mmCIF file of C-alpha atoms and ligand atoms in Angstrom:
data_model
loop_
_atom_site.group_PDB
_atom_site.id
_atom_site.type_symbol
_atom_site.label_atom_id
_atom_site.label_comp_id
_atom_site.label_asym_id
_atom_site.label_seq_id
_atom_site.Cartn_x
_atom_site.Cartn_y
_atom_site.Cartn_z
ATOM 1 C CA UNK Y 1 56.016 29.857 -44.756
ATOM 2 C CA UNK Y 2 58.382 28.176 -42.435
ATOM 3 C CA UNK Y 3 60.080 25.000 -43.372
ATOM 4 C CA UNK Y 4 59.859 23.705 -39.713
ATOM 5 C CA UNK Y 5 56.264 24.487 -39.647
ATOM 6 C CA UNK Y 6 55.559 22.558 -42.691
ATOM 7 C CA UNK Y 7 57.482 19.650 -41.362
ATOM 8 C CA UNK Y 8 55.584 19.579 -38.244
ATOM 9 C CA UNK Y 9 52.254 19.711 -40.018
ATOM 10 C CA UNK Y 10 53.132 16.939 -42.430
ATOM 11 C CA UNK Y 11 54.065 14.875 -39.413
ATOM 12 C CA UNK Y 12 50.693 15.220 -38.228
ATOM 13 C CA UNK Y 13 49.340 14.299 -41.697
ATOM 14 C CA UNK Y 14 51.391 11.306 -41.415
ATOM 15 C CA UNK Y 15 49.576 10.215 -38.005
ATOM 16 C CA UNK Y 16 53.069 11.135 -35.988
ATOM 17 C CA UNK Y 17 52.453 12.307 -32.412
ATOM 18 C CA UNK Y 18 53.733 15.829 -31.537
ATOM 19 C CA UNK Y 19 54.831 16.841 -28.034
ATOM 20 C CA UNK Y 20 54.011 19.830 -26.202
ATOM 21 C CA UNK Y 21 57.056 21.985 -27.147
ATOM 22 C CA UNK Y 22 56.261 21.233 -30.970
ATOM 23 C CA UNK Y 23 52.554 22.029 -30.484
ATOM 24 C CA UNK Y 24 53.528 25.295 -28.812
ATOM 25 C CA UNK Y 25 56.052 26.142 -31.434
ATOM 26 C CA UNK Y 26 53.519 25.516 -34.425
ATOM 27 C CA UNK Y 27 50.880 27.603 -32.543
ATOM 28 C CA UNK Y 28 52.883 30.579 -31.730
ATOM 29 C CA UNK Y 29 54.722 30.974 -34.946
ATOM 30 C CA UNK Y 30 52.281 29.589 -37.646
ATOM 31 C CA UNK Y 31 51.687 32.422 -40.316
ATOM 32 C CA UNK Y 32 49.006 32.798 -42.892
ATOM 33 C CA UNK Y 33 50.598 30.302 -45.274
ATOM 34 C CA UNK Y 34 51.357 27.596 -42.664
ATOM 35 C CA UNK Y 35 47.652 27.843 -41.772
ATOM 36 C CA UNK Y 36 46.475 27.584 -45.426
ATOM 37 C CA UNK Y 37 48.952 24.648 -46.022
ATOM 38 C CA UNK Y 38 47.288 23.003 -42.981
ATOM 39 C CA UNK Y 39 43.879 23.637 -44.033
ATOM 40 C CA UNK Y 40 44.431 22.063 -47.494
ATOM 41 C CA UNK Y 41 45.812 18.974 -46.129
ATOM 42 C CA UNK Y 42 43.192 18.735 -43.541
ATOM 43 C CA UNK Y 43 40.488 19.141 -46.401
ATOM 44 C CA UNK Y 44 42.203 16.216 -48.075
ATOM 45 C CA UNK Y 45 41.814 14.063 -45.130
ATOM 46 C CA UNK Y 46 38.281 14.945 -44.586
ATOM 47 C CA UNK Y 47 37.258 14.315 -48.036
ATOM 48 C CA UNK Y 48 39.189 10.996 -48.020
ATOM 49 C CA UNK Y 49 37.289 10.020 -44.803
ATOM 50 C CA UNK Y 50 33.856 11.460 -45.510
ATOM 51 C CA UNK Y 51 33.693 12.690 -49.110
ATOM 52 C CA UNK Y 52 32.118 16.136 -49.583
ATOM 53 C CA UNK Y 53 29.390 15.114 -46.959
ATOM 54 C CA UNK Y 54 28.445 17.293 -44.192
ATOM 55 C CA UNK Y 55 26.274 15.850 -41.385
ATOM 56 C CA UNK Y 56 23.475 17.613 -39.776
ATOM 57 C CA UNK Y 57 22.806 17.659 -36.074
ATOM 58 C CA UNK Y 58 19.404 19.091 -34.932
ATOM 59 C CA UNK Y 59 20.119 21.190 -32.103
ATOM 60 C CA UNK Y 60 17.376 21.581 -29.291
ATOM 61 C CA UNK Y 61 18.523 24.115 -26.442
ATOM 62 C CA UNK Y 62 15.993 22.819 -24.173
ATOM 63 C CA UNK Y 63 16.646 24.517 -21.015
ATOM 64 C CA UNK Y 64 18.685 27.429 -19.893
ATOM 65 C CA UNK Y 65 18.619 26.902 -16.183
ATOM 66 C CA UNK Y 66 22.229 26.338 -14.958
ATOM 67 C CA UNK Y 67 23.321 25.585 -11.207
ATOM 68 C CA UNK Y 68 27.002 26.238 -12.474
ATOM 69 C CA UNK Y 69 28.851 29.711 -12.500
ATOM 70 C CA UNK Y 70 31.421 29.106 -15.378
ATOM 71 C CA UNK Y 71 32.794 32.659 -15.540
ATOM 72 C CA UNK Y 72 32.482 32.734 -19.493
ATOM 73 C CA UNK Y 73 28.913 31.805 -19.951
ATOM 74 C CA UNK Y 74 25.746 33.876 -20.296
ATOM 75 C CA UNK Y 75 23.699 31.071 -18.616
ATOM 76 C CA UNK Y 76 25.603 31.092 -15.476
ATOM 77 C CA UNK Y 77 23.540 31.004 -12.331
ATOM 78 C CA UNK Y 78 24.673 34.616 -11.150
ATOM 79 C CA UNK Y 79 23.204 36.066 -14.475
ATOM 80 C CA UNK Y 80 20.069 37.142 -12.590
ATOM 81 C CA UNK Y 81 18.758 39.384 -15.231
ATOM 82 C CA UNK Y 82 18.353 36.272 -17.659
ATOM 83 C CA UNK Y 83 14.683 35.033 -18.101
ATOM 84 C CA UNK Y 84 14.882 31.248 -17.517
ATOM 85 C CA UNK Y 85 12.972 28.669 -19.504
ATOM 86 C CA UNK Y 86 12.465 24.936 -19.709
ATOM 87 C CA UNK Y 87 10.776 23.184 -22.734
ATOM 88 C CA UNK Y 88 8.438 20.545 -21.856
ATOM 89 C CA UNK Y 89 8.615 17.051 -23.547
ATOM 90 C CA UNK Y 90 5.741 17.888 -26.083
ATOM 91 C CA UNK Y 91 7.643 21.137 -27.123
ATOM 92 C CA UNK Y 92 10.819 19.015 -27.509
ATOM 93 C CA UNK Y 93 8.983 16.276 -29.709
ATOM 94 C CA UNK Y 94 7.606 19.197 -31.787
ATOM 95 C CA UNK Y 95 10.867 20.663 -32.278
ATOM 96 C CA UNK Y 96 12.558 17.221 -32.966
ATOM 97 C CA UNK Y 97 9.804 16.539 -35.485
ATOM 98 C CA UNK Y 98 10.787 19.815 -37.518
ATOM 99 C CA UNK Y 99 14.421 18.622 -37.255
ATOM 100 C CA UNK Y 100 13.801 15.278 -38.620
ATOM 101 C CA UNK Y 101 11.619 16.642 -41.543
ATOM 102 C CA UNK Y 102 14.552 18.850 -42.475
ATOM 103 C CA UNK Y 103 16.553 15.934 -42.754
ATOM 104 C CA UNK Y 104 18.437 15.617 -39.594
ATOM 105 C CA UNK Y 105 19.076 12.041 -38.283
ATOM 106 C CA UNK Y 106 20.853 13.127 -35.191
ATOM 107 C CA UNK Y 107 18.897 15.320 -32.460
ATOM 108 C CA UNK Y 108 21.246 17.199 -29.861
ATOM 109 C CA UNK Y 109 19.554 17.849 -26.672
ATOM 110 C CA UNK Y 110 21.574 20.655 -24.780
ATOM 111 C CA UNK Y 111 20.949 22.812 -21.660
ATOM 112 C CA UNK Y 112 22.641 24.215 -18.701
ATOM 113 C CA UNK Y 113 23.032 21.989 -15.597
ATOM 114 C CA UNK Y 114 19.336 22.284 -14.737
ATOM 115 C CA UNK Y 115 18.669 20.547 -11.433
ATOM 116 C CA UNK Y 116 15.239 20.003 -12.453
ATOM 117 C CA UNK Y 117 16.171 17.396 -15.091
ATOM 118 C CA UNK Y 118 15.800 14.122 -13.113
ATOM 119 C CA UNK Y 119 17.467 11.248 -14.452
ATOM 120 C CA UNK Y 120 14.051 9.517 -15.229
ATOM 121 C CA UNK Y 121 12.581 12.556 -16.835
ATOM 122 C CA UNK Y 122 15.620 12.500 -19.440
ATOM 123 C CA UNK Y 123 15.382 8.807 -19.902
ATOM 124 C CA UNK Y 124 11.730 8.894 -20.694
ATOM 125 C CA UNK Y 125 12.415 11.705 -23.155
ATOM 126 C CA UNK Y 126 15.027 9.724 -25.003
ATOM 127 C CA UNK Y 127 12.733 6.940 -25.058
ATOM 128 C CA UNK Y 128 10.009 8.841 -26.698
ATOM 129 C CA UNK Y 129 12.457 10.223 -29.295
ATOM 130 C CA UNK Y 130 13.467 6.972 -30.067
ATOM 131 C CA UNK Y 131 9.891 5.354 -30.298
ATOM 132 C CA UNK Y 132 9.147 8.288 -32.738
ATOM 133 C CA UNK Y 133 12.194 8.323 -34.835
ATOM 134 C CA UNK Y 134 14.315 5.015 -34.415
ATOM 135 C CA UNK Y 135 16.329 5.986 -37.335
ATOM 136 C CA UNK Y 136 17.900 8.937 -35.368
ATOM 137 C CA UNK Y 137 20.884 9.169 -33.184
ATOM 138 C CA UNK Y 138 20.530 11.047 -29.906
ATOM 139 C CA UNK Y 139 23.352 13.376 -28.532
ATOM 140 C CA UNK Y 140 23.308 14.467 -24.901
ATOM 141 C CA UNK Y 141 24.968 17.892 -23.787
ATOM 142 C CA UNK Y 142 23.927 18.280 -20.268
ATOM 143 C CA UNK Y 143 27.141 18.566 -18.451
ATOM 144 C CA UNK Y 144 28.352 16.918 -15.273
ATOM 145 C CA UNK Y 145 26.257 14.032 -14.088
ATOM 146 C CA UNK Y 146 27.028 10.796 -12.217
ATOM 147 C CA UNK Y 147 28.147 7.901 -14.108
ATOM 148 C CA UNK Y 148 24.851 5.935 -12.980
ATOM 149 C CA UNK Y 149 22.841 8.823 -14.627
ATOM 150 C CA UNK Y 150 25.021 8.565 -17.887
ATOM 151 C CA UNK Y 151 24.408 4.861 -17.712
ATOM 152 C CA UNK Y 152 20.571 5.133 -17.609
ATOM 153 C CA UNK Y 153 20.451 7.286 -20.490
ATOM 154 C CA UNK Y 154 22.746 5.136 -22.391
ATOM 155 C CA UNK Y 155 20.460 2.111 -21.815
ATOM 156 C CA UNK Y 156 17.285 4.375 -22.739
ATOM 157 C CA UNK Y 157 19.189 4.710 -26.236
ATOM 158 C CA UNK Y 158 21.369 7.793 -26.085
ATOM 159 C CA UNK Y 159 24.071 7.293 -28.500
ATOM 160 C CA UNK Y 160 26.533 10.233 -28.047
ATOM 161 C CA UNK Y 161 27.464 12.863 -25.296
ATOM 162 C CA UNK Y 162 29.223 16.281 -25.796
ATOM 163 C CA UNK Y 163 31.106 17.358 -22.711
ATOM 164 C CA UNK Y 164 34.112 19.909 -23.498
ATOM 165 C CA UNK Y 165 36.917 19.789 -21.132
ATOM 166 C CA UNK Y 166 37.112 23.536 -22.020
ATOM 167 C CA UNK Y 167 40.648 23.453 -21.360
ATOM 168 C CA UNK Y 168 43.159 20.692 -20.399
ATOM 169 C CA UNK Y 169 45.326 22.954 -18.338
ATOM 170 C CA UNK Y 170 44.375 22.722 -14.493
ATOM 171 C CA UNK Y 171 45.407 26.323 -13.995
ATOM 172 C CA UNK Y 172 43.498 27.886 -16.800
ATOM 173 C CA UNK Y 173 40.414 25.540 -16.049
ATOM 174 C CA UNK Y 174 40.640 27.357 -12.401
ATOM 175 C CA UNK Y 175 40.689 30.763 -13.808
ATOM 176 C CA UNK Y 176 37.546 29.957 -15.910
ATOM 177 C CA UNK Y 177 35.529 28.318 -13.325
ATOM 178 C CA UNK Y 178 34.632 28.767 -9.583
ATOM 179 C CA UNK Y 179 36.505 26.498 -7.180
ATOM 180 C CA UNK Y 180 33.414 24.163 -6.998
ATOM 181 C CA UNK Y 181 34.212 23.012 -10.294
ATOM 182 C CA UNK Y 182 37.440 21.109 -11.190
ATOM 183 C CA UNK Y 183 39.286 19.676 -14.258
ATOM 184 C CA UNK Y 184 39.536 16.515 -12.562
ATOM 185 C CA UNK Y 185 35.898 15.978 -12.470
ATOM 186 C CA UNK Y 186 35.304 16.873 -15.946
ATOM 187 C CA UNK Y 187 38.089 14.564 -17.144
ATOM 188 C CA UNK Y 188 36.395 11.696 -14.774
ATOM 189 C CA UNK Y 189 32.930 12.634 -16.742
ATOM 190 C CA UNK Y 190 34.549 12.195 -20.002
ATOM 191 C CA UNK Y 191 36.353 8.914 -19.027
ATOM 192 C CA UNK Y 192 33.071 7.344 -17.568
ATOM 193 C CA UNK Y 193 31.141 8.295 -20.728
ATOM 194 C CA UNK Y 194 33.742 6.779 -23.201
ATOM 195 C CA UNK Y 195 33.653 3.725 -20.816
ATOM 196 C CA UNK Y 196 30.047 3.344 -21.049
ATOM 197 C CA UNK Y 197 29.967 3.125 -24.828
ATOM 198 C CA UNK Y 198 28.843 6.773 -25.784
ATOM 199 C CA UNK Y 199 30.622 8.358 -28.925
ATOM 200 C CA UNK Y 200 32.179 11.007 -26.885
ATOM 201 C CA UNK Y 201 32.722 14.556 -27.619
ATOM 202 C CA UNK Y 202 35.360 16.835 -26.040
ATOM 203 C CA UNK Y 203 36.536 20.205 -26.968
ATOM 204 C CA UNK Y 204 37.694 23.729 -25.894
ATOM 205 C CA UNK Y 205 37.585 27.142 -25.845
ATOM 206 C CA UNK Y 206 39.921 29.099 -28.122
ATOM 207 C CA UNK Y 207 41.316 32.371 -26.697
ATOM 208 C CA UNK Y 208 39.706 32.219 -23.491
ATOM 209 C CA UNK Y 209 40.994 34.845 -20.849
ATOM 210 C CA UNK Y 210 44.633 34.247 -20.208
ATOM 211 C CA UNK Y 211 45.210 31.249 -22.510
ATOM 212 C CA UNK Y 212 48.771 30.817 -23.726
ATOM 213 C CA UNK Y 213 50.155 28.693 -26.640
ATOM 214 C CA UNK Y 214 51.231 26.195 -24.029
ATOM 215 C CA UNK Y 215 47.699 25.957 -22.837
ATOM 216 C CA UNK Y 216 46.543 25.091 -26.212
ATOM 217 C CA UNK Y 217 49.144 22.639 -26.679
ATOM 218 C CA UNK Y 218 48.058 20.775 -23.547
ATOM 219 C CA UNK Y 219 44.608 20.919 -25.357
ATOM 220 C CA UNK Y 220 45.995 19.187 -28.464
ATOM 221 C CA UNK Y 221 47.940 16.546 -26.223
ATOM 222 C CA UNK Y 222 44.857 15.674 -24.298
ATOM 223 C CA UNK Y 223 42.875 15.163 -27.463
ATOM 224 C CA UNK Y 224 45.860 13.056 -28.869
ATOM 225 C CA UNK Y 225 45.688 10.599 -25.887
ATOM 226 C CA UNK Y 226 41.766 10.756 -25.306
ATOM 227 C CA UNK Y 227 40.894 10.285 -29.004
ATOM 228 C CA UNK Y 228 37.180 11.388 -28.865
ATOM 229 C CA UNK Y 229 34.785 10.494 -31.370
ATOM 230 C CA UNK Y 230 33.786 14.283 -31.706
ATOM 231 C CA UNK Y 231 35.485 17.486 -30.906
ATOM 232 C CA UNK Y 232 33.846 20.717 -30.712
ATOM 233 C CA UNK Y 233 35.935 24.085 -30.397
ATOM 234 C CA UNK Y 234 34.909 27.390 -30.824
ATOM 235 C CA UNK Y 235 36.533 31.062 -30.077
ATOM 236 C CA UNK Y 236 35.580 32.388 -26.614
ATOM 237 C CA UNK Y 237 32.925 35.141 -27.103
ATOM 238 C CA UNK Y 238 32.374 37.737 -24.364
ATOM 239 C CA UNK Y 239 28.762 37.994 -22.763
ATOM 240 C CA UNK Y 240 28.333 41.563 -21.400
ATOM 241 C CA UNK Y 241 26.537 40.241 -18.099
ATOM 242 C CA UNK Y 242 29.616 37.782 -17.221
ATOM 243 C CA UNK Y 243 32.870 38.193 -15.340
ATOM 244 C CA UNK Y 244 34.824 38.106 -18.625
ATOM 245 C CA UNK Y 245 32.121 40.784 -20.512
ATOM 246 C CA UNK Y 246 34.986 43.001 -21.265
ATOM 247 C CA UNK Y 247 37.642 40.538 -22.278
ATOM 248 C CA UNK Y 248 38.689 40.292 -25.765
ATOM 249 C CA UNK Y 249 37.223 37.366 -27.919
ATOM 250 C CA UNK Y 250 39.381 34.362 -29.255
ATOM 251 C CA UNK Y 251 40.910 34.809 -32.658
ATOM 252 C CA UNK Y 252 38.643 32.947 -35.349
ATOM 253 C CA UNK Y 253 41.650 32.535 -37.573
ATOM 254 C CA UNK Y 254 43.553 30.692 -34.752
ATOM 255 C CA UNK Y 255 40.468 28.548 -34.332
ATOM 256 C CA UNK Y 256 40.398 27.586 -37.918
ATOM 257 C CA UNK Y 257 43.818 26.553 -37.674
ATOM 258 C CA UNK Y 258 43.182 24.367 -34.620
ATOM 259 C CA UNK Y 259 40.369 22.823 -36.480
ATOM 260 C CA UNK Y 260 42.960 21.744 -39.383
ATOM 261 C CA UNK Y 261 45.370 20.159 -36.807
ATOM 262 C CA UNK Y 262 42.450 18.413 -35.031
ATOM 263 C CA UNK Y 263 41.392 16.812 -38.490
ATOM 264 C CA UNK Y 264 44.870 15.907 -39.223
ATOM 265 C CA UNK Y 265 45.068 14.203 -35.867
ATOM 266 C CA UNK Y 266 41.603 12.739 -35.809
ATOM 267 C CA UNK Y 267 40.953 11.868 -39.532
ATOM 268 C CA UNK Y 268 37.588 10.178 -38.610
ATOM 269 C CA UNK Y 269 36.540 12.429 -36.037
ATOM 270 C CA UNK Y 270 33.295 14.307 -36.212
ATOM 271 C CA UNK Y 271 34.050 18.027 -35.978
ATOM 272 C CA UNK Y 272 31.464 20.480 -36.234
ATOM 273 C CA UNK Y 273 31.566 24.161 -37.564
ATOM 274 C CA UNK Y 274 30.473 25.593 -34.595
ATOM 275 C CA UNK Y 275 27.916 28.481 -33.757
ATOM 276 C CA UNK Y 276 30.733 30.371 -32.344
ATOM 277 C CA UNK Y 277 33.016 30.453 -35.305
ATOM 278 C CA UNK Y 278 29.557 30.982 -37.413
ATOM 279 C CA UNK Y 279 29.296 34.267 -35.018
ATOM 280 C CA UNK Y 280 32.849 35.105 -35.213
ATOM 281 C CA UNK Y 281 33.227 35.306 -38.883
ATOM 282 C CA UNK Y 282 30.603 36.116 -41.711
ATOM 283 C CA UNK Y 283 31.623 33.120 -43.503
ATOM 284 C CA UNK Y 284 32.914 31.333 -40.617
ATOM 285 C CA UNK Y 285 30.539 28.007 -41.233
ATOM 286 C CA UNK Y 286 32.091 27.523 -44.660
ATOM 287 C CA UNK Y 287 35.649 28.382 -43.636
ATOM 288 C CA UNK Y 288 35.414 25.781 -41.037
ATOM 289 C CA UNK Y 289 34.489 23.295 -43.562
ATOM 290 C CA UNK Y 290 37.440 24.330 -45.665
ATOM 291 C CA UNK Y 291 39.636 23.955 -42.756
ATOM 292 C CA UNK Y 292 38.411 20.308 -42.197
ATOM 293 C CA UNK Y 293 35.112 20.209 -40.154
ATOM 294 C CA UNK Y 294 32.424 17.972 -41.340
ATOM 295 C CA UNK Y 295 29.412 18.570 -39.182
ATOM 296 C CA UNK Y 296 26.787 21.506 -38.931
ATOM 297 C CA UNK Y 297 24.432 22.093 -36.072
ATOM 298 C CA UNK Y 298 21.259 23.716 -37.284
ATOM 299 C CA UNK Y 299 19.165 25.315 -34.415
ATOM 300 C CA UNK Y 300 15.668 23.875 -33.822
ATOM 301 C CA UNK Y 301 15.266 25.702 -30.711
ATOM 302 C CA UNK Y 302 11.701 27.349 -30.820
ATOM 303 C CA UNK Y 303 11.980 30.877 -31.841
ATOM 304 C CA UNK Y 304 10.158 32.371 -28.762
ATOM 305 C CA UNK Y 305 13.001 30.998 -26.305
ATOM 306 C CA UNK Y 306 16.171 31.036 -28.689
ATOM 307 C CA UNK Y 307 17.370 34.366 -27.906
ATOM 308 C CA UNK Y 308 17.276 33.388 -24.055
ATOM 309 C CA UNK Y 309 19.944 30.643 -24.634
ATOM 310 C CA UNK Y 310 22.548 33.639 -24.692
ATOM 311 C CA UNK Y 311 25.910 32.033 -24.001
ATOM 312 C CA UNK Y 312 27.639 35.108 -25.521
ATOM 313 C CA UNK Y 313 26.523 38.414 -27.336
ATOM 314 C CA UNK Y 314 25.515 38.490 -30.890
ATOM 315 C CA UNK Y 315 24.962 34.726 -31.166
ATOM 316 C CA UNK Y 316 24.350 34.063 -34.950
ATOM 317 C CA UNK Y 317 20.711 33.750 -36.001
ATOM 318 C CA UNK Y 318 21.066 33.833 -39.752
ATOM 319 C CA UNK Y 319 22.248 30.688 -41.633
ATOM 320 C CA UNK Y 320 20.864 28.540 -38.692
ATOM 321 C CA UNK Y 321 18.213 26.782 -40.465
ATOM 322 C CA UNK Y 322 18.896 23.506 -42.299
ATOM 323 C CA UNK Y 323 17.905 24.898 -45.827
ATOM 324 C CA UNK Y 324 20.108 28.010 -45.427
ATOM 325 C CA UNK Y 325 23.153 26.080 -44.330
ATOM 326 C CA UNK Y 326 22.717 23.695 -47.179
ATOM 327 C CA UNK Y 327 22.913 26.523 -49.604
ATOM 328 C CA UNK Y 328 26.052 27.777 -47.898
ATOM 329 C CA UNK Y 329 27.716 24.584 -48.451
ATOM 330 C CA UNK Y 330 26.673 24.018 -51.959
ATOM 331 C CA UNK Y 331 28.263 27.426 -52.722
ATOM 332 C CA UNK Y 332 31.752 25.706 -51.653
ATOM 333 C CA UNK Y 333 30.679 22.429 -53.380
ATOM 334 C CA UNK Y 334 30.012 20.448 -50.220
ATOM 335 C CA UNK Y 335 26.552 18.914 -49.383
ATOM 336 C CA UNK Y 336 24.496 18.274 -46.361
ATOM 337 C CA UNK Y 337 23.350 14.627 -46.139
ATOM 338 C CA UNK Y 338 20.520 12.777 -44.365
ATOM 339 C CA UNK Y 339 22.473 10.385 -42.618
ATOM 340 C CA UNK Y 340 23.162 9.815 -38.572
ATOM 341 C CA UNK Y 341 26.887 10.326 -39.186
ATOM 342 C CA UNK Y 342 28.222 7.854 -36.576
ATOM 343 C CA UNK Y 343 31.965 7.941 -35.729
ATOM 344 C CA UNK Y 344 33.217 5.187 -38.174
ATOM 345 C CA UNK Y 345 35.739 3.612 -35.846
ATOM 346 C CA UNK Y 346 32.859 3.118 -33.171
ATOM 347 C CA UNK Y 347 31.496 -0.523 -32.201
ATOM 348 C CA UNK Y 348 27.759 0.042 -31.520
ATOM 349 C CA UNK Y 349 27.066 -1.548 -28.063
ATOM 350 C CA UNK Y 350 23.353 -0.940 -28.253
HETATM 351 N N1 SAM K 1 26.080 22.922 -19.665
HETATM 352 C C1 SAM K 1 26.577 21.918 -20.571
HETATM 353 C C2 SAM K 1 28.124 21.993 -20.361
HETATM 354 O O1 SAM K 1 28.734 23.097 -20.099
HETATM 355 O O2 SAM K 1 28.860 21.248 -20.999
HETATM 356 C C3 SAM K 1 26.080 22.152 -21.969
HETATM 357 C C4 SAM K 1 25.773 23.559 -22.408
HETATM 358 S S1 SAM K 1 26.924 24.845 -22.492
HETATM 359 C C5 SAM K 1 26.225 26.123 -22.856
HETATM 360 C C6 SAM K 1 27.922 24.488 -24.347
HETATM 361 C C7 SAM K 1 29.295 25.077 -24.647
HETATM 362 O O3 SAM K 1 28.925 26.197 -24.595
HETATM 363 C C8 SAM K 1 30.294 24.825 -23.345
HETATM 364 O O4 SAM K 1 31.022 23.698 -23.573
HETATM 365 C C9 SAM K 1 31.113 26.183 -23.782
HETATM 366 O O5 SAM K 1 32.416 25.640 -24.353
HETATM 367 C C10 SAM K 1 30.337 27.001 -24.833
HETATM 368 N N2 SAM K 1 30.364 28.296 -24.370
HETATM 369 C C11 SAM K 1 29.918 28.995 -22.990
HETATM 370 N N3 SAM K 1 30.246 30.231 -23.137
HETATM 371 C C12 SAM K 1 30.770 30.499 -23.963
HETATM 372 C C13 SAM K 1 31.400 31.759 -24.588
HETATM 373 N N4 SAM K 1 31.268 32.805 -23.902
HETATM 374 N N5 SAM K 1 32.201 31.693 -25.575
HETATM 375 C C14 SAM K 1 32.064 30.818 -26.390
HETATM 376 N N6 SAM K 1 31.647 29.403 -26.167
HETATM 377 C C15 SAM K 1 31.064 29.323 -24.782
HETATM 378 FE FE1 SF4 K 2 26.110 26.137 -17.319
HETATM 379 FE FE2 SF4 K 2 27.338 24.831 -19.400
HETATM 380 FE FE3 SF4 K 2 27.238 27.555 -19.113
HETATM 381 FE FE4 SF4 K 2 28.958 26.498 -17.474
HETATM 382 S S1 SF4 K 2 28.960 26.375 -19.838
HETATM 383 S S2 SF4 K 2 27.469 28.031 -16.792
HETATM 384 S S3 SF4 K 2 27.727 24.296 -17.055
HETATM 385 S S4 SF4 K 2 25.617 26.122 -19.348
#
């Protein structure tokens, strides 16, 4: 283990801010022992904040229609061979009932940027969910919309919004997206969401094609200044029908190290063990918790359509139900809890 890396990790633990060159050095030179050291401290920070509790978010992937063409994603509009689906309100409420019965007190409504989702349809859906389950938080993950739409949905009762910046480097962003998508728009959306009062989630892909240690350092600097309530990261995983179908996947070990660094930087942050890390490693969910994550997102998308939400190949199916994740975590002495799991520092403006 390098003394220098240990010093940098200790600085993060003490809540010091690092600059881009320090992050770059740490990311490019850390060895297995450095990573294990960061994971140990991160675990301690997570248990100081949350105990050994893991919050469950019931994920409903309710539409795979998307007007965008992100180069990495299997839902991109040019993936013509993909059968598209959109759940109706009744189907979504049924899935939410199953999630609630399984103990989830957060429902995550995620989808592609589906032009058929009108602002009022989504607002009505939010109101129906809140009427049925007033004890349950609603997280939206529906991509870039106008600030007016975001405000309407917040007023209808949505609590949180997930919108990963994907990368904080403008050059890499342009390499991963077609020209009509810009990092500036993405960051404007994130700023608007936070300003409106959402518990806002950011995050990035690890090991996306051409990504460098400097790019990842930029991601950490962005997170350090934006201070999101939630931060979701996962390795880039190729999907055969996309332009990046033959690129190599992101490194899961580097992803776990980044989870630890993020936990040190955001002691109260809500950090999921994402499906991508669960797909990349057989014990990925457990390793992510042991690296400092504290959230799991069991999938409640109806089985008939689940395979069609194909962001990347070999997306994990096993270990996706609430009961099997609970078992996984009991093995490492953590427990899933029936709790909304809000960001503790958040002032609830509802
Ligand atoms: N359409 C919304 C958006 O882009 O924010 C929400 C749904 S999108 C499918 C959710 C996340 O999936 C993205 O933020 C992206 O990071 C992740 N994703 C997409 N393709 C991926 C891939 N090939 N490997 C890993 N993660 C991927
Ligand atoms: Fe659409 Fe989101 Fe996939 Fe981009 S990442 S193509 S916006 S679903």
